[in-house]
Coordinates of C-alpha atoms in Angstrom, one line a residue:
M1 CA 23.5 46.6 -21.5
R2 CA 19.8 46.2 -20.5
R3 CA 18.9 43.5 -18.0
N4 CA 16.9 40.6 -19.1
P5 CA 13.3 41.2 -17.9
L6 CA 12.9 37.5 -17.4
N7 CA 15.8 37.4 -14.9
L8 CA 14.2 40.4 -13.1
N9 CA 10.9 38.6 -12.9
Q10 CA 12.5 35.5 -11.6
R11 CA 14.3 37.5 -8.9
T12 CA 11.0 39.2 -8.0
S13 CA 9.2 35.9 -7.7
A14 CA 12.0 34.5 -5.5
A15 CA 11.8 37.5 -3.3
L16 CA 8.0 37.0 -2.9
R17 CA 8.6 33.4 -2.1
R18 CA 11.0 34.5 0.6
M19 CA 8.5 37.0 2.0
D20 CA 6.0 34.2 2.2
S21 CA 8.3 31.8 3.9
W22 CA 7.5 32.7 7.5
P23 CA 3.7 32.1 7.1
N24 CA 4.5 28.8 5.5
R25 CA 6.8 27.8 8.4
Y26 CA 4.1 28.9 10.8
W27 CA 1.6 26.6 9.3
L28 CA 4.1 23.8 9.1
L29 CA 5.1 24.1 12.8
L30 CA 1.4 24.2 13.7
V31 CA 0.8 20.9 11.8
A32 CA 3.9 19.3 13.1
A33 CA 3.1 20.2 16.7
A34 CA -0.5 18.9 16.5
A35 CA 0.6 15.7 14.8
A36 CA 3.3 15.0 17.3
L37 CA 1.1 15.7 20.3
E38 CA -1.7 13.5 19.0
R39 CA 0.7 10.6 18.4
G40 CA 2.5 11.1 21.8
L41 CA -0.9 10.8 23.6
L42 CA -1.8 7.8 21.5
Y43 CA 1.5 6.1 22.5
L44 CA 1.0 6.8 26.2
F45 CA -2.6 5.8 26.6
Y46 CA -3.4 3.3 23.8
P47 CA -1.6 0.0 23.5
P48 CA -0.6 -1.6 20.2
V49 CA -3.3 -3.8 18.8
P50 CA -2.6 -7.2 17.2
F51 CA -5.1 -8.7 14.6
H52 CA -5.8 -12.2 13.5
D53 CA -3.2 -12.0 10.7
T54 CA -0.5 -10.2 12.8
G55 CA 1.0 -13.6 13.7
T56 CA 1.6 -14.5 10.0
Y57 CA 3.7 -11.4 9.5
Q58 CA 5.6 -11.9 12.8
R59 CA 6.4 -15.5 11.7
L60 CA 7.8 -14.4 8.4
A61 CA 9.8 -11.6 10.2
Q62 CA 11.5 -14.4 12.2
T63 CA 12.1 -16.3 9.0
I64 CA 13.8 -13.3 7.5
L65 CA 16.0 -12.9 10.5
Q66 CA 17.1 -16.5 10.1
G67 CA 17.7 -16.2 6.4
W68 CA 15.6 -16.1 3.2
S69 CA 16.1 -19.7 2.3
S70 CA 13.1 -20.7 4.4
Y71 CA 10.8 -17.9 3.3
D72 CA 7.6 -19.5 2.2
G73 CA 6.2 -16.7 0.1
T74 CA 2.8 -16.6 1.8
R75 CA 3.1 -12.9 2.2
T76 CA 4.8 -10.2 0.2
P77 CA 8.0 -9.1 2.1
G78 CA 7.2 -5.4 2.9
Y79 CA 5.6 -5.7 6.4
P80 CA 7.6 -8.7 7.5
L81 CA 10.8 -6.8 6.7
F82 CA 9.5 -3.8 8.7
L83 CA 8.8 -6.0 11.7
A84 CA 12.2 -7.7 11.4
L85 CA 13.9 -4.3 11.2
F86 CA 12.3 -2.9 14.4
G87 CA 11.9 -6.0 16.5
S88 CA 9.8 -5.6 19.5
V89 CA 6.1 -4.6 19.4
R90 CA 6.8 -1.3 21.2
H91 CA 9.5 -0.4 18.6
V92 CA 7.2 -1.3 15.8
Y93 CA 4.5 0.9 17.3
L94 CA 6.8 3.8 17.6
A95 CA 8.0 3.3 14.0
Q96 CA 4.4 3.3 12.8
L97 CA 3.6 6.5 14.7
A98 CA 6.8 8.1 13.2
L99 CA 5.6 7.1 9.7
G100 CA 2.2 8.5 10.5
F101 CA 3.9 11.8 11.5
L102 CA 5.8 11.8 8.3
T103 CA 2.6 11.1 6.4
T104 CA 1.1 14.2 7.9
L105 CA 4.1 16.3 6.8
L106 CA 3.9 14.8 3.3
F107 CA 0.2 15.8 3.1
F108 CA 1.3 19.4 4.0
Y109 CA 4.0 19.3 1.3
I110 CA 1.5 18.2 -1.3
G111 CA -1.0 20.9 -0.4
W112 CA 1.6 23.6 -0.2
R113 CA 3.4 22.5 -3.4
A114 CA 0.2 22.4 -5.4
T115 CA -1.0 25.8 -4.3
G116 CA 2.0 27.7 -2.9
K117 CA 0.0 28.5 0.2
G118 CA 0.9 27.3 3.7
W119 CA -2.7 27.3 4.9
A120 CA -3.6 24.9 2.0
G121 CA -0.8 22.6 3.1
A122 CA -2.1 22.7 6.7
L123 CA -5.6 22.0 5.5
A124 CA -4.5 18.9 3.6
A125 CA -2.4 17.8 6.6
F126 CA -5.2 18.3 9.1
A127 CA -7.6 16.4 6.9
Y128 CA -5.4 13.4 7.4
T129 CA -4.1 13.8 10.9
L130 CA -7.4 14.8 12.5
N131 CA -9.0 11.7 11.0
I132 CA -9.0 9.8 14.2
Q133 CA -9.9 6.4 12.6
Q134 CA -6.8 6.7 10.4
V135 CA -4.5 7.7 13.2
F136 CA -5.7 4.7 15.3
F137 CA -4.6 2.4 12.5
E138 CA -1.1 3.4 13.4
A139 CA -1.5 1.4 16.6
N140 CA -2.6 -1.7 14.7
L141 CA 0.0 -4.3 14.0
I142 CA -1.0 -4.7 10.4
T143 CA 0.0 -3.1 7.1
E144 CA -2.4 -0.1 6.8
S145 CA -0.2 2.7 8.2
I146 CA 3.0 1.7 6.3
T147 CA 1.0 1.3 3.1
T148 CA -0.5 4.8 3.6
F149 CA 2.9 6.2 4.1
F150 CA 4.2 4.8 0.8
I151 CA 1.1 5.9 -1.1
T152 CA 1.4 9.4 0.2
L153 CA 5.2 9.4 -0.6
T154 CA 4.3 8.4 -4.1
A155 CA 1.8 11.3 -4.4
A156 CA 4.4 13.7 -2.9
G157 CA 7.0 12.7 -5.5
V158 CA 4.5 13.3 -8.3
A159 CA 3.6 16.7 -6.8
A160 CA 7.3 17.6 -6.7
V161 CA 7.7 16.7 -10.4
L162 CA 4.6 18.5 -11.6
C163 CA 4.8 21.6 -9.4
S164 CA 8.5 22.2 -9.2
A165 CA 9.5 22.5 -12.8
G166 CA 11.8 25.5 -12.1
R167 CA 14.1 23.4 -9.9
R168 CA 17.2 21.6 -11.0
P169 CA 16.5 18.6 -13.3
A170 CA 18.4 16.3 -11.0
L171 CA 16.0 17.1 -8.1
L172 CA 13.0 16.3 -10.3
I173 CA 14.5 13.0 -11.3
L174 CA 15.2 12.2 -7.6
A175 CA 11.5 13.0 -6.9
A176 CA 10.4 10.7 -9.7
L177 CA 12.8 8.0 -8.3
A178 CA 11.2 8.4 -4.8
A179 CA 7.7 8.1 -6.3
G180 CA 8.7 5.0 -8.3
L181 CA 10.3 3.2 -5.3
A182 CA 7.5 4.2 -3.0
S183 CA 4.8 2.9 -5.4
G184 CA 6.7 -0.4 -5.8
A185 CA 7.1 -0.6 -2.0
A186 CA 3.4 -0.1 -1.5
A187 CA 2.7 -3.1 -3.7
L188 CA 5.2 -5.2 -1.7
V189 CA 3.4 -4.3 1.5
R190 CA -0.1 -4.7 0.2
P191 CA -0.4 -6.5 -3.2
L192 CA -3.7 -4.8 -3.7
F193 CA -1.6 -1.7 -4.8
I194 CA 0.2 -3.6 -7.6
F195 CA -1.5 -1.1 -10.0
L196 CA 0.1 2.0 -8.3
P197 CA 3.4 2.1 -10.3
V198 CA 1.3 1.8 -13.5
L199 CA -1.2 4.5 -12.4
T200 CA 1.6 6.8 -11.4
V201 CA 3.3 6.5 -14.8
F202 CA -0.1 7.0 -16.5
F203 CA -0.8 10.1 -14.5
L204 CA 2.6 11.7 -15.2
L205 CA 2.2 11.1 -18.9
L206 CA -1.2 12.8 -19.0
A207 CA -0.3 15.7 -16.7
P208 CA 0.4 19.2 -18.2
R209 CA 3.9 19.5 -19.7
P210 CA 6.5 20.9 -17.3
A211 CA 8.8 23.8 -18.2
R212 CA 11.5 21.3 -19.4
S213 CA 9.6 19.1 -21.8
W214 CA 12.1 16.2 -21.5
I215 CA 11.1 15.9 -17.9
R216 CA 7.6 14.8 -19.1
W217 CA 9.2 11.6 -20.5
A218 CA 12.2 11.2 -18.1
A219 CA 10.0 11.3 -14.9
P220 CA 7.5 8.6 -16.0
L221 CA 10.4 6.4 -17.3
T222 CA 12.2 6.8 -13.9
V223 CA 9.0 5.9 -12.0
A224 CA 8.5 2.9 -14.3
L225 CA 12.0 1.6 -13.9
A226 CA 12.1 2.0 -10.1
G227 CA 8.7 0.6 -9.4
F228 CA 8.8 -2.3 -11.9
V229 CA 12.3 -3.3 -11.0
L230 CA 11.4 -3.5 -7.3
V231 CA 8.2 -5.5 -7.9
G232 CA 9.9 -7.6 -10.6
A233 CA 12.7 -8.6 -8.3
W234 CA 10.2 -10.0 -5.8
V235 CA 8.2 -11.8 -8.5
N236 CA 11.4 -13.3 -9.8
F237 CA 12.2 -14.5 -6.3
I238 CA 8.8 -16.2 -6.1
H239 CA 9.3 -17.8 -9.5
S240 CA 12.8 -19.0 -8.7
R241 CA 11.7 -20.6 -5.4
F242 CA 8.2 -21.8 -6.2
G243 CA 7.9 -22.0 -10.0
R244 CA 5.2 -19.4 -10.5
W245 CA 5.0 -15.8 -11.7
D246 CA 3.1 -14.2 -8.8
L247 CA 3.5 -11.9 -5.8
S248 CA 2.8 -14.7 -3.2
T249 CA 2.0 -18.4 -2.9
L250 CA -1.5 -17.6 -1.5
T251 CA -3.2 -16.8 -4.8
G252 CA -5.6 -19.7 -4.5
Y253 CA -6.7 -18.7 -0.9
Q254 CA -7.1 -15.1 -1.9
L255 CA -9.2 -15.9 -5.0
T256 CA -11.4 -18.1 -2.8
Q257 CA -12.3 -14.9 -0.9
H258 CA -14.2 -13.9 -4.1
T259 CA -15.3 -17.3 -5.3
G260 CA -16.3 -18.6 -1.9
P261 CA -19.9 -17.2 -2.0
F262 CA -20.6 -19.4 -5.1
F263 CA -18.2 -22.3 -4.3
Q264 CA -21.0 -24.8 -4.4
Y265 CA -20.8 -24.6 -8.2
A266 CA -17.2 -26.1 -8.1
P267 CA -16.8 -29.1 -10.4
A268 CA -17.7 -32.6 -9.0
Q269 CA -14.0 -33.7 -9.3
Y270 CA -13.2 -31.3 -6.4
S271 CA -16.2 -32.5 -4.3
L272 CA -14.1 -33.2 -1.1
I273 CA -12.5 -29.7 -1.2
R274 CA -15.8 -28.1 -2.2
D275 CA -17.9 -29.7 0.5
T276 CA -15.3 -29.1 3.2
F277 CA -14.9 -25.5 2.5
I278 CA -18.7 -25.0 2.2
K279 CA -19.1 -26.4 5.7
Y280 CA -16.8 -23.7 7.1
R281 CA -18.2 -21.0 4.9
D282 CA -21.8 -21.7 6.0
A283 CA -20.8 -22.0 9.7
Q284 CA -19.1 -18.6 9.6
L285 CA -22.0 -17.1 7.6
A286 CA -24.4 -18.2 10.3
A287 CA -22.3 -16.9 13.2
T288 CA -21.2 -13.6 11.8
G289 CA -23.3 -12.8 8.7
S290 CA -20.2 -12.8 6.5
A291 CA -18.2 -15.6 4.9
T292 CA -15.0 -13.4 4.5
D293 CA -11.9 -15.2 5.7
A294 CA -13.6 -18.6 6.2
I295 CA -10.9 -20.1 4.1
W296 CA -8.3 -19.6 6.7
D297 CA -10.2 -21.6 9.3
A298 CA -10.8 -24.4 6.7
I299 CA -7.1 -24.9 5.7
P300 CA -6.2 -27.6 8.2
E301 CA -9.1 -29.8 7.3
L302 CA -8.7 -29.1 3.6
E303 CA -5.1 -30.2 3.8
R304 CA -6.2 -33.4 5.6
V305 CA -9.0 -34.4 3.2
S306 CA -7.1 -33.5 0.1
G307 CA -3.7 -34.9 1.2
L308 CA -2.1 -31.7 -0.1
N309 CA 0.3 -29.4 1.6
M310 CA -0.5 -25.7 1.9
L311 CA 1.4 -24.7 -1.3
A312 CA -0.2 -27.4 -3.5
L313 CA -3.6 -26.7 -2.0
S314 CA -3.3 -23.1 -3.0
D315 CA -2.7 -24.2 -6.6
V316 CA -5.8 -26.4 -6.6
L317 CA -7.9 -23.7 -5.1
A318 CA -6.7 -21.3 -7.7
D319 CA -7.6 -23.8 -10.5
I320 CA -11.1 -24.2 -9.0
S321 CA -11.5 -20.4 -8.7
Y322 CA -10.4 -19.8 -12.3
R323 CA -13.0 -22.3 -13.5
L324 CA -15.7 -20.7 -11.3
I325 CA -14.8 -17.2 -12.5
L326 CA -15.1 -18.3 -16.2
A327 CA -18.4 -20.1 -15.6
H328 CA -19.9 -17.3 -13.4
P329 CA -18.2 -14.0 -14.3
F330 CA -21.0 -11.8 -13.0
L331 CA -21.0 -13.5 -9.5
F332 CA -17.3 -12.8 -9.4
L333 CA -17.6 -9.2 -10.5
R334 CA -20.3 -8.6 -7.9
S335 CA -18.0 -9.9 -5.1
V336 CA -15.1 -7.7 -6.4
V337 CA -17.4 -4.6 -6.5
Q338 CA -18.6 -5.3 -3.0
S339 CA -15.1 -5.7 -1.7
W340 CA -14.0 -2.4 -3.2
L341 CA -17.0 -0.6 -1.7
W342 CA -16.1 -2.0 1.7
F343 CA -12.5 -1.2 1.2

């Protein structure tokens, strides 16, 4: 009985992959050694760096350790959970460096999986790990490094689904599950990435059809369920505790970051809040040339003049901002575009 040529071709391809395994390992070891050395030197000679909003995450981490009943929803739970898990600043620093190291390896995987070439994986990995500004973020006690890890893990899961169609279906579904959970986790660390689960599903639906056509539908569905359930569980927590469908209780303050430049157009009924905020906005603008984050300095006086607590004040600021956006949409869009360009 004649052998199936397809089986022969598959065995030949597998043999070629085995022949190429040493060069791939060589490039992977080179990338891993460089990434580990870089981060080891960073840990020894560069201390962890707190920022003005680090304290807000640390406060919520302590709240989590004491129980969720007093969690105020001012931040999504991703980074506070991370801080609560690792405890001391030095342990958090080490964890962020470890995530940075894993991010480098994920970049290698994406480059290698997409091309089948170890050197291409190394090129992708070095493009990340030799970006000194990005690596220094791993010393900062803010959300950037953990967010980067989850975004890269999302991309690696997508690469596994699209470029590994010959593998067992269960592995492809696990890769899709990892991509979905990672995309949802990115949104729970930085709400800016709430679009990531949707974008990942959209990309998988538009990508070339894998060898098993049912994977084309199963993988996006898995990503959607994992990502949306993770984000949905948190939104449901906020709704059950604070009566709003949102990712946090700071929506009003965050919207003011965009409406602040034209806050003078706020309706007269909000004159006390309007005039108080403008005082802080203009003072910061004169001192730094930017009004970004002026709202945080203004909160104590805004609470005093309005008689509102922080949660109620957020709702009023959101209402003012919605009115301003409807009345001046182009001013709002200009602020959004400028923010994205800076980001």
